[in-house]
mmCIF file of C-alpha atoms and ligand atoms in Angstrom:
data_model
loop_
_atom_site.group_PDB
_atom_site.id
_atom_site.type_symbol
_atom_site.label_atom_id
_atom_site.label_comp_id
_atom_site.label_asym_id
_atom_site.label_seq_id
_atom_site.Cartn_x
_atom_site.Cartn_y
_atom_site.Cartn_z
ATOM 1 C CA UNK A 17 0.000 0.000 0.000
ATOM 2 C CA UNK A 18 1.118 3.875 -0.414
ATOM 3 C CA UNK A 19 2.743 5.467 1.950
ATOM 4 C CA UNK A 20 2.168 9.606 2.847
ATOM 5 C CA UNK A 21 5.380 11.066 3.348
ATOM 6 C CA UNK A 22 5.005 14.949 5.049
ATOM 7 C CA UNK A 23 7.728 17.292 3.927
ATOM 8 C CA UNK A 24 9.206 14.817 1.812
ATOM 9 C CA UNK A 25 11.452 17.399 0.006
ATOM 10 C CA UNK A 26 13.324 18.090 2.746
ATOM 11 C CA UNK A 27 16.498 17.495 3.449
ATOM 12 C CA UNK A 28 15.697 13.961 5.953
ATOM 13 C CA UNK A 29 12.187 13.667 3.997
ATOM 14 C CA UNK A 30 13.942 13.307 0.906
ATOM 15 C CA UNK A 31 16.850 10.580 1.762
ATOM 16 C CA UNK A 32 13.503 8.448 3.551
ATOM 17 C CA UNK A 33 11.880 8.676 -0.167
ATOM 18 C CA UNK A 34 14.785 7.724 -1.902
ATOM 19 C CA UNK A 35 15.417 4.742 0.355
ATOM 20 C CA UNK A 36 12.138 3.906 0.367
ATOM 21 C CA UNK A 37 11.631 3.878 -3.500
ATOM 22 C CA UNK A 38 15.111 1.636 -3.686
ATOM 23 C CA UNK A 39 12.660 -0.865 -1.072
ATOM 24 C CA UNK A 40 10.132 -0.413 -3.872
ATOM 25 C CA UNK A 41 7.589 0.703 -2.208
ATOM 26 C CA UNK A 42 5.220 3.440 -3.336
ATOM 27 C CA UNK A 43 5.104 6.628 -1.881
ATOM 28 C CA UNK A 44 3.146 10.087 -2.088
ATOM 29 C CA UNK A 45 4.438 13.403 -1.132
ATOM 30 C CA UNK A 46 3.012 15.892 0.690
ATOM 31 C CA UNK A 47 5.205 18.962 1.263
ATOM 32 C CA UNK A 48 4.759 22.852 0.776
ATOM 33 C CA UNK A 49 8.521 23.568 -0.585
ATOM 34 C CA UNK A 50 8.916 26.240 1.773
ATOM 35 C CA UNK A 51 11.720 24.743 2.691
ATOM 36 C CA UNK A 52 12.069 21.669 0.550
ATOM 37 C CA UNK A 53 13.228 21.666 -3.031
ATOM 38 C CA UNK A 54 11.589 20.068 -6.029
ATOM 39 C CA UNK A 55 14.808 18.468 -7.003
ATOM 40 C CA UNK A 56 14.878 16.378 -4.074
ATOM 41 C CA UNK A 57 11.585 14.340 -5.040
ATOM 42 C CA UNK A 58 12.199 10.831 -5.849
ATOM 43 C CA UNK A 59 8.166 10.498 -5.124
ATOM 44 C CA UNK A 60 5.503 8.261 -7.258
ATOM 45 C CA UNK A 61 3.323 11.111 -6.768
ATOM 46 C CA UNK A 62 3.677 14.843 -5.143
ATOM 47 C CA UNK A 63 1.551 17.116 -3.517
ATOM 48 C CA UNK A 64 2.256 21.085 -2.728
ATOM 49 C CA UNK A 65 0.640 21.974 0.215
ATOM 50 C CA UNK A 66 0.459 22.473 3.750
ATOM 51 C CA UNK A 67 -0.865 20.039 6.553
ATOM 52 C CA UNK A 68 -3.607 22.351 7.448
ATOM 53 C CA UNK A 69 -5.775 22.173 4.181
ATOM 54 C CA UNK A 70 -8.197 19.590 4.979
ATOM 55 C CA UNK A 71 -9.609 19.839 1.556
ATOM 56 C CA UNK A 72 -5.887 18.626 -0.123
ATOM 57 C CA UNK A 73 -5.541 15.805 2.580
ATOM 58 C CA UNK A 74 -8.936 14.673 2.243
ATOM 59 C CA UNK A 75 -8.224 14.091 -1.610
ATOM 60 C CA UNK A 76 -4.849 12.669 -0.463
ATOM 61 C CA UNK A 77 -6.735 10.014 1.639
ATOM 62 C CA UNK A 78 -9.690 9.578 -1.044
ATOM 63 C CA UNK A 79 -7.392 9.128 -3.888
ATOM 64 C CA UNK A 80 -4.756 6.573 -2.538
ATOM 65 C CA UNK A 81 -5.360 4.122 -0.367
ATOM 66 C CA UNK A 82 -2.888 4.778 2.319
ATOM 67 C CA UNK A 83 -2.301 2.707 5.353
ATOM 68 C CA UNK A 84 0.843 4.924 7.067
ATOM 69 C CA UNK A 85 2.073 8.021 6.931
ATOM 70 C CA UNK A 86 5.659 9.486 7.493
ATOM 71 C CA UNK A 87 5.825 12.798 8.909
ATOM 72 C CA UNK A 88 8.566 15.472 9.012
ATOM 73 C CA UNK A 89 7.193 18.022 8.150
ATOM 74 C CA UNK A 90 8.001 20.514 10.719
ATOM 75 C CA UNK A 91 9.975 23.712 11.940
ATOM 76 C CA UNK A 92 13.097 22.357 13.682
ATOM 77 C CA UNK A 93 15.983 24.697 14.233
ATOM 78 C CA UNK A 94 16.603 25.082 18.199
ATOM 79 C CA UNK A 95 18.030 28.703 17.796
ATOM 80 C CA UNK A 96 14.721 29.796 15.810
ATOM 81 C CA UNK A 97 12.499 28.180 18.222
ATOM 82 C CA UNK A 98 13.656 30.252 20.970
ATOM 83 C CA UNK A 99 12.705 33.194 18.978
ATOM 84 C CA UNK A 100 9.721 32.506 17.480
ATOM 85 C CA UNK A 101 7.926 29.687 19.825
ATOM 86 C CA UNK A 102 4.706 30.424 18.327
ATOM 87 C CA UNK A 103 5.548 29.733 14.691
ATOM 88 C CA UNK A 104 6.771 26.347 16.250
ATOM 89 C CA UNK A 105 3.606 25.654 18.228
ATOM 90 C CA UNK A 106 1.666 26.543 15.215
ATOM 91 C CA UNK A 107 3.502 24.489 12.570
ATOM 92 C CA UNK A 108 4.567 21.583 14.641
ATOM 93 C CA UNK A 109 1.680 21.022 16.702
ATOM 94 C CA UNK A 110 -1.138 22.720 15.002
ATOM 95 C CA UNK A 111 0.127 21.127 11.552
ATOM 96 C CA UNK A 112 0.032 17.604 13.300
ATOM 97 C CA UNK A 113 -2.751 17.691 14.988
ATOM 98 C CA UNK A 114 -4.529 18.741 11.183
ATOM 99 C CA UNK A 115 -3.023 15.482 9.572
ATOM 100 C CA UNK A 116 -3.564 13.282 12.766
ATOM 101 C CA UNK A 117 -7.568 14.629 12.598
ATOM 102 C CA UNK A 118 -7.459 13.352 9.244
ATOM 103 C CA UNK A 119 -5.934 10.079 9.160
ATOM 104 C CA UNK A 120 -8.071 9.167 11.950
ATOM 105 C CA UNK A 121 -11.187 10.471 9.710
ATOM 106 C CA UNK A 122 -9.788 8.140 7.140
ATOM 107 C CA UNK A 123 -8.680 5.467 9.280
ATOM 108 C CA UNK A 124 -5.153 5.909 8.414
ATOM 109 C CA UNK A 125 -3.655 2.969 10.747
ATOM 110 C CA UNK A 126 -0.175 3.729 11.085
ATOM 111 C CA UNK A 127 1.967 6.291 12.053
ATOM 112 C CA UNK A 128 5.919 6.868 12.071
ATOM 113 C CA UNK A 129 6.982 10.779 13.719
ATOM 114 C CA UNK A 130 10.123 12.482 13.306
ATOM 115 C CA UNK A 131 11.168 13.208 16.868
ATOM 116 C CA UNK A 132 14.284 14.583 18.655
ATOM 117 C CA UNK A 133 16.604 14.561 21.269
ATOM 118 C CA UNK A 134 15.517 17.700 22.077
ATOM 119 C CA UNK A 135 12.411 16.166 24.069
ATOM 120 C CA UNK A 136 14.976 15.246 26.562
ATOM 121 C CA UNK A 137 16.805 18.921 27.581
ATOM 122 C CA UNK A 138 19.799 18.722 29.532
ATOM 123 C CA UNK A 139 20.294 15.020 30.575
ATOM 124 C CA UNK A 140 20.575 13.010 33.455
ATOM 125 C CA UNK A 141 22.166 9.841 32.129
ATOM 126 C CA UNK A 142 24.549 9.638 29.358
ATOM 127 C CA UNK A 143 24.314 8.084 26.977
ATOM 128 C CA UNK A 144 20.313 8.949 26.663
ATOM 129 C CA UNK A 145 17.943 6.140 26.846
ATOM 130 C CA UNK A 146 14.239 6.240 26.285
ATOM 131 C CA UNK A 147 12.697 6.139 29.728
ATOM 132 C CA UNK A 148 15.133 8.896 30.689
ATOM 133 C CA UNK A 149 12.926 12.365 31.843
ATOM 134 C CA UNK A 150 11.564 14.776 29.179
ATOM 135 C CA UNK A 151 12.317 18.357 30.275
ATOM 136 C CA UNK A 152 13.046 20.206 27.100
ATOM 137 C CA UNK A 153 15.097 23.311 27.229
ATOM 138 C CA UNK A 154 13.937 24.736 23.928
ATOM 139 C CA UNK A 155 9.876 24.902 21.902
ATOM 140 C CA UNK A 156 11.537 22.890 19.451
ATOM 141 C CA UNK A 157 12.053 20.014 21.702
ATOM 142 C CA UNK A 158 9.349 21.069 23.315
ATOM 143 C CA UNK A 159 6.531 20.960 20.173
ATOM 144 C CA UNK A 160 7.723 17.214 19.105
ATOM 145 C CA UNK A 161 7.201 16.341 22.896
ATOM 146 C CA UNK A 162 3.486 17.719 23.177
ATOM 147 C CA UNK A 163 3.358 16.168 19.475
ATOM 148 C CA UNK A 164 4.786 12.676 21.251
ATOM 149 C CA UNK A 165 2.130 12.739 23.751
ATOM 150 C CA UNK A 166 -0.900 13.377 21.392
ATOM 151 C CA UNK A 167 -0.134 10.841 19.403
ATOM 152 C CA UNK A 168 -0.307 8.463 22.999
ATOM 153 C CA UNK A 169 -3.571 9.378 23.440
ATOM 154 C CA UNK A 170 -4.800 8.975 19.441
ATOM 155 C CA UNK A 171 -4.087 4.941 19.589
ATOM 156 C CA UNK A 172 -6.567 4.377 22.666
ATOM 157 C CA UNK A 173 -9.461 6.572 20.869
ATOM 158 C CA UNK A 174 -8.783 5.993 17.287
ATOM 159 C CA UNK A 175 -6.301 2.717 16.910
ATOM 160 C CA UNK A 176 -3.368 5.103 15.576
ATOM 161 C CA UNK A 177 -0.431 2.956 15.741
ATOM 162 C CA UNK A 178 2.661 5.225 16.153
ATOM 163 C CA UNK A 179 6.585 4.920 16.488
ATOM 164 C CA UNK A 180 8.206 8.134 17.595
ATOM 165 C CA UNK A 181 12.096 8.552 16.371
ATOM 166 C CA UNK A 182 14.161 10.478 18.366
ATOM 167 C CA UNK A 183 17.020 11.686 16.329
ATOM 168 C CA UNK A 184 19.948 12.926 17.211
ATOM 169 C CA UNK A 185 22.425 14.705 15.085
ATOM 170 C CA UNK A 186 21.251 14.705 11.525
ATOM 171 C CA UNK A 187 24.293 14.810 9.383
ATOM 172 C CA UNK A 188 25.772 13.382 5.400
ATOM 173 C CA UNK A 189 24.165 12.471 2.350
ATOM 174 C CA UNK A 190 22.980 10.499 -0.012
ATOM 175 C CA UNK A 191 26.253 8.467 -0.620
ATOM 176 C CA UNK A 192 25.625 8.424 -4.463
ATOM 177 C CA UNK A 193 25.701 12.025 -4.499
ATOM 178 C CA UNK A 194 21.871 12.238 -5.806
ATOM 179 C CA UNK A 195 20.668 14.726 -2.729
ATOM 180 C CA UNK A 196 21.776 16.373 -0.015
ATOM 181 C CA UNK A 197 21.558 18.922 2.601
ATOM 182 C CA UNK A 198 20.345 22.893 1.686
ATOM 183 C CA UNK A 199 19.156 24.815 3.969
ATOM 184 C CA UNK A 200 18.698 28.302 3.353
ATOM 185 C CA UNK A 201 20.072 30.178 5.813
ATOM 186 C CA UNK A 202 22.185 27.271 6.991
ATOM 187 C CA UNK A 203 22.676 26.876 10.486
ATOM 188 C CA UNK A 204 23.819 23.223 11.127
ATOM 189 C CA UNK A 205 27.533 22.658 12.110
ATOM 190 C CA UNK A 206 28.612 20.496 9.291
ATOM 191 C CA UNK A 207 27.163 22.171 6.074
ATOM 192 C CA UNK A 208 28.800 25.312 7.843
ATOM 193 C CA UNK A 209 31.778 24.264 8.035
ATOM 194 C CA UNK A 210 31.769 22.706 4.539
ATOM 195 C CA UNK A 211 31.127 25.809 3.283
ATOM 196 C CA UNK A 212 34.079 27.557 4.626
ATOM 197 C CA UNK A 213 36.197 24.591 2.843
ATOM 198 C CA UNK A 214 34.616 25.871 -0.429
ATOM 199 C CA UNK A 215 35.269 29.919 0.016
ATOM 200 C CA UNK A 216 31.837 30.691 0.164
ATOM 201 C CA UNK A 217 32.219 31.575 4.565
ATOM 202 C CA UNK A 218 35.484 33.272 5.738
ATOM 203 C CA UNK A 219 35.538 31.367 9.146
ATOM 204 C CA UNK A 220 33.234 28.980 11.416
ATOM 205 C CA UNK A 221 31.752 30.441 14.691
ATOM 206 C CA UNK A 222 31.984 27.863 17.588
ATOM 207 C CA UNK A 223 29.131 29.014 19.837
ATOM 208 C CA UNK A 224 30.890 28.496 23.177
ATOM 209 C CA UNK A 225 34.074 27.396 24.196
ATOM 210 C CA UNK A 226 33.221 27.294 28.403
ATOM 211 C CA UNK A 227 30.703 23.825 28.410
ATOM 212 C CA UNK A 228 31.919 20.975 31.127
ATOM 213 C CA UNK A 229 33.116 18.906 28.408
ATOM 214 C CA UNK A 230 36.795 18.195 27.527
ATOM 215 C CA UNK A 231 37.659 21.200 25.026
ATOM 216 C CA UNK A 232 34.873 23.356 26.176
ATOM 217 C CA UNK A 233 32.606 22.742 23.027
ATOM 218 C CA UNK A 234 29.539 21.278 22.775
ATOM 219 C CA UNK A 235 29.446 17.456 22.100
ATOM 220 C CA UNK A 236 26.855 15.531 19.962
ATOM 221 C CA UNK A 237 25.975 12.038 18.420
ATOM 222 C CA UNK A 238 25.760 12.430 14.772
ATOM 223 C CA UNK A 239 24.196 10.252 12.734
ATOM 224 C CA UNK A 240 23.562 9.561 8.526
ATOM 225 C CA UNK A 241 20.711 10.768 7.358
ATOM 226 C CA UNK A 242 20.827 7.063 5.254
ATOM 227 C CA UNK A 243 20.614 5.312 8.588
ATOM 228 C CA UNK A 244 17.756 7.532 9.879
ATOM 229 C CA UNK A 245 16.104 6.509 6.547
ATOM 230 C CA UNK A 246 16.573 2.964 7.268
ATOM 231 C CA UNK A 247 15.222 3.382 10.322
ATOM 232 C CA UNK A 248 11.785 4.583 9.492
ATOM 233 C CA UNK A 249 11.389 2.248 6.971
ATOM 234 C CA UNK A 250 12.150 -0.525 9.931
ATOM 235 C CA UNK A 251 9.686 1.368 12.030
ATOM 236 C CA UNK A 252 7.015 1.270 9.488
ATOM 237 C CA UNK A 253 7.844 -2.840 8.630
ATOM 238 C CA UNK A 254 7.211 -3.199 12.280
ATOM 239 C CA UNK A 255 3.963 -0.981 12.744
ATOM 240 C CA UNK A 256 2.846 -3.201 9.506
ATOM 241 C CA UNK A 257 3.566 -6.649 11.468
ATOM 242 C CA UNK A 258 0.875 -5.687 14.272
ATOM 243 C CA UNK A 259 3.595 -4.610 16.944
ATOM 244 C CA UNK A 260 2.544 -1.734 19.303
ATOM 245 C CA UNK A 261 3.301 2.207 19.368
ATOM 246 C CA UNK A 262 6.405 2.956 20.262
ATOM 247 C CA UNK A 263 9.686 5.795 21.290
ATOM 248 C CA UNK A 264 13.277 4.727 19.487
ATOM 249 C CA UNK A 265 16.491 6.559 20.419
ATOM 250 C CA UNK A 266 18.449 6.758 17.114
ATOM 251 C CA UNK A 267 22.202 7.507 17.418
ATOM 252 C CA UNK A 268 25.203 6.036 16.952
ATOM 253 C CA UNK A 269 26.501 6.446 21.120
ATOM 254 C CA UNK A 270 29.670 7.941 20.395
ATOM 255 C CA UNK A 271 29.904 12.081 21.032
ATOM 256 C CA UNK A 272 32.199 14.241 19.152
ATOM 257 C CA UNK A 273 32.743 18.016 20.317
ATOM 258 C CA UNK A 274 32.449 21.260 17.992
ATOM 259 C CA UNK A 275 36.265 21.484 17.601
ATOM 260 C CA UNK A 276 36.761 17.226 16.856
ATOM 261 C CA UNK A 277 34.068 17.696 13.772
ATOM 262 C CA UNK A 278 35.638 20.826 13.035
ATOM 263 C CA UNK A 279 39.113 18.806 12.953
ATOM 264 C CA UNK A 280 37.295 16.069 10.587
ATOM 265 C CA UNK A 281 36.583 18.578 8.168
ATOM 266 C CA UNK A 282 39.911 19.524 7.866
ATOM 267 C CA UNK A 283 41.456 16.165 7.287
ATOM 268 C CA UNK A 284 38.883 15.659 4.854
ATOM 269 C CA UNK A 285 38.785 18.506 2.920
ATOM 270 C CA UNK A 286 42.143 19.441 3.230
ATOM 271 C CA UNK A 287 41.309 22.988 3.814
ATOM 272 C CA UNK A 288 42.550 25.094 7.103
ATOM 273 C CA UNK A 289 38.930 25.883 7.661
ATOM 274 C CA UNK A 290 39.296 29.040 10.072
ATOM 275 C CA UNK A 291 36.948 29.094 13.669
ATOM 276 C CA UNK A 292 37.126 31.420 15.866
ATOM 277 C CA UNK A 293 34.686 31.598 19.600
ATOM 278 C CA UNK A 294 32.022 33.128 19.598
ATOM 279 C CA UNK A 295 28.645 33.289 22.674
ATOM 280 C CA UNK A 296 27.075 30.100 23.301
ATOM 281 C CA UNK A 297 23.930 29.921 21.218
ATOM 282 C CA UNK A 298 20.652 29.819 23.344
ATOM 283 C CA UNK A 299 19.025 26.009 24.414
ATOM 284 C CA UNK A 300 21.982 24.684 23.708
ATOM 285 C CA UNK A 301 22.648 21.219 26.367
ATOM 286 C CA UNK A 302 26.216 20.761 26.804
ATOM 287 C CA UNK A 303 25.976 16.959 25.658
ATOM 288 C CA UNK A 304 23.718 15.052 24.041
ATOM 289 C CA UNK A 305 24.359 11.312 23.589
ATOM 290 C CA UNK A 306 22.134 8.215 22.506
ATOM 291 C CA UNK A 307 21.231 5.210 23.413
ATOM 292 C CA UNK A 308 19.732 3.425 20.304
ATOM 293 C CA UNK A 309 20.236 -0.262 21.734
ATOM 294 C CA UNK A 310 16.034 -0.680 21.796
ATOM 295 C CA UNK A 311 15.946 0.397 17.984
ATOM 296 C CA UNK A 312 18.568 -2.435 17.493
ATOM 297 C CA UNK A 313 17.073 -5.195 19.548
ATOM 298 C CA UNK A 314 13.256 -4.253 18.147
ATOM 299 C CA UNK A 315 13.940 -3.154 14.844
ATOM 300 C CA UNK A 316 16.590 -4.734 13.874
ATOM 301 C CA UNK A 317 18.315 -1.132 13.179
ATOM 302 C CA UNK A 318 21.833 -1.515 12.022
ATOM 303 C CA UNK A 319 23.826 1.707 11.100
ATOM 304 C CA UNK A 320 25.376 1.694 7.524
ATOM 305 C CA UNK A 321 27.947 4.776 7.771
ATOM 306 C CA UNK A 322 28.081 5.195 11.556
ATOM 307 C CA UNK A 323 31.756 6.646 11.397
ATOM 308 C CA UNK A 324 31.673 10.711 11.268
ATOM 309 C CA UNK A 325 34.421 10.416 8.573
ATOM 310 C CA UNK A 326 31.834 8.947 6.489
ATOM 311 C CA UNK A 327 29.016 11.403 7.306
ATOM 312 C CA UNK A 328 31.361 14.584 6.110
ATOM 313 C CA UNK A 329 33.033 12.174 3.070
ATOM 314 C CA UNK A 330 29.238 12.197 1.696
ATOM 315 C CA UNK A 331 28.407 15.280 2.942
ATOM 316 C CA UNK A 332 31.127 16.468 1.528
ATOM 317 C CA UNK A 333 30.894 14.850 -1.819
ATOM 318 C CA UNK A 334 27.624 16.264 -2.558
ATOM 319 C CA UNK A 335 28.393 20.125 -1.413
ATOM 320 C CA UNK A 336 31.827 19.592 -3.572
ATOM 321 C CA UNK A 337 29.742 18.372 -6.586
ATOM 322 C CA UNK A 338 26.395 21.237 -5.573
ATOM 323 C CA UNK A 339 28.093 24.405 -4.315
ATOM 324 C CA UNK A 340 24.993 26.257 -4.583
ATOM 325 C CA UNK A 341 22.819 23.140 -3.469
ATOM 326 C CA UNK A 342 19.796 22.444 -5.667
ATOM 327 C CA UNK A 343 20.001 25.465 -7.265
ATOM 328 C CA UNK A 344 23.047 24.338 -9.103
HETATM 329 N N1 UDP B 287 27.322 24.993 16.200
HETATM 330 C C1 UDP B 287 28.400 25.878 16.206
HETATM 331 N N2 UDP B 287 28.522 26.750 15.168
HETATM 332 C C2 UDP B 287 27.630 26.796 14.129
HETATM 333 C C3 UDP B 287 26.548 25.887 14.120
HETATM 334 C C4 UDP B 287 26.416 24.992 15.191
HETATM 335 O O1 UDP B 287 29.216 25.872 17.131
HETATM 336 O O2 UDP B 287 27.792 27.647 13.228
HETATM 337 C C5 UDP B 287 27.189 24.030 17.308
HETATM 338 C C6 UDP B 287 25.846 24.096 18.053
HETATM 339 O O3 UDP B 287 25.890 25.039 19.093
HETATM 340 C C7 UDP B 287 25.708 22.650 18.546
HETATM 341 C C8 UDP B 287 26.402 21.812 17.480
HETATM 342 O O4 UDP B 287 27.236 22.732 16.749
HETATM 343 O O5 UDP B 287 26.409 22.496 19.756
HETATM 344 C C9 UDP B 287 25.438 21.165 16.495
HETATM 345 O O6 UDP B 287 24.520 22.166 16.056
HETATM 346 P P1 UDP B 287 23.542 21.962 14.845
HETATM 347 O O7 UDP B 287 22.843 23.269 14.619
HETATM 348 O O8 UDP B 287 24.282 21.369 13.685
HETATM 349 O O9 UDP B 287 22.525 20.846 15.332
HETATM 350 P P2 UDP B 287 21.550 20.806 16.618
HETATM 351 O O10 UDP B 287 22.389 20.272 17.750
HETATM 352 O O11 UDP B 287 21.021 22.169 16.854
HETATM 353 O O12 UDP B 287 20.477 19.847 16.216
#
């Protein structure tokens, strides 16, 4: 059967649909290119639009029949959200709660959500695991955690099945060089930084040098946007095989700081690639590390590219190959 995928041209939308056409199945996108790009759609079928026109999703639902639906699209910078809450309240929840209403009209059975590691805020165990408290420190994190707990109370009134992915760092490309990340304005650490290797920045700004971690920076668990893909197409296969809803850590459990993914650049690319310190950028946690050892045991989840030299190789490839993104 079809499967809906929400903001589909975007930049972890997009890899899902690739990997999911290379599964064969057959997928429909919904997206409203504010931020996706045409060029990224590997879909059977695509829809422009926005999650709150009942009218489009109701001919969505009449005109394939759907059983699950993939949904990222979503507002999802931290430093934004801390700006502008209510565009993240009104585009993450509001926009969910619109396609939830409808599937359940159209009993639409299954359910996989792009979550975050932001639901967690500052943590209390490292490496994160899923039954670890949910106090987020930013209306990101904050939006995909009221999101999370909607979608708990959807499966006892309306049968939604759901699995909810919490992702960590996003990061890489399609390894073929087909699609990759662009953002516009970029704001995420490696496409940054990438861009200084290719003239187009002067310098990288590491926002804060004074965290409790080893060289001061901020440390994350980055992870390829291939093996997120392959993990929501595991999540679906086991919403399909009758399992229950369900929350899945996805990381690969190994941190690197601002400065060591700075560093990798710079082997990489052989280019200096000149950062300098700069404030600490707000809702920031100091470390943020996963445990994804349930997505192994219960999905089966096995990481592809888990090394971060093979995250900025693709990465890499495709911003060598697309200097001005999709545009070029
Ligand atoms: N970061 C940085 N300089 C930048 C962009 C990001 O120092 O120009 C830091 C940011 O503070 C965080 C890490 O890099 O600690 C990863 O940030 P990114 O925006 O890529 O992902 P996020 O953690 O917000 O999902």
């Amino acid at each position: 059967m079809p499967i809906l995928v929400t903001g589909g041209a975007g930049y972890i939308g997009s890899h899902t649909v690739l990997y999911l056409k290379e599964k064969n199945e057959e997928v429909i996108v919904l997206d409203n290119l504010q931020k996706g790009h045409k060029k990224a759609l590997f879909a059977d079928k695509f829809y422009e639009g926005n999650l709150s026109d009942s009218k489009l999703l109701d001919t969505i639902f009449f005109n394939h029949s759907i059983d699950a639906v993939i949904h990222f699209a979503a507002n999802s910078l931290v430093g934004e959200s801390v700006e502008k809450p209510l565009d993240y309240y009104e585009n993450n929840v509001l926009g969910t709660f619109h396609l939830v209403k409808k599937m359940a009209e159209h009993q639409v059975q299954y359910l996989v959500f792009s979550s975050t590691a932001a639901t967690y805020g500052d943590p209390v165990n490292l490496p994160i695991n899923e039954n670890d408290p949910t106090i987020p420190t930013n209306p990101y994190g904050e939006t995909k955690l009221a999101i999370e707990r909607m979608l708990k109370w959807c499966e006892g009134a309306y049968g939604l099945k759901s699995i909810c992915l919490r992702y960590f760092n996003a990061a890489g490309a399609d390894p073929d060089g087909r699609i990759g990340e662009d953002h516009t304005p970029e704001t995420h650490l490696i496409p940054i930084v990438l861009q200084v290797a290719l003239g187009q920045r002067e310098k990288v700004a590491i926002f804060g040098d004074d965290y409790p971690t080893a060289d001061g920076t901020c440390i994350r668990d980055y992870i390829h946007v291939m093996d997120l893909a392959q993990a929501h197409y595991l999540a679906l296969k086991r919403l399909r095989e009758g399992h229950e809803s369900n929350v899945y850590n996805l990381g690969n459990g190994t941190g690197f700081s601002v400065k060591e993914v700075i560093e990798t650049c710079r082997n990489i690319t052989g280019h200096p690639i000149p950062a300098e310190t700069s404030p600490r950028r707000a809702g920031d946690p100091a470390v943020l590390i996963a445990s994804s050892e349930k997505a192994r045991d219960e999905l089966g989840w096995v990481p592809d590219y888990p090394l971060l030299e093979q995250m900025v190789e693709h990465a890499w490839k495709w911003h060598h190959q697309h200097p001005s993104g999709f545009k070029g």
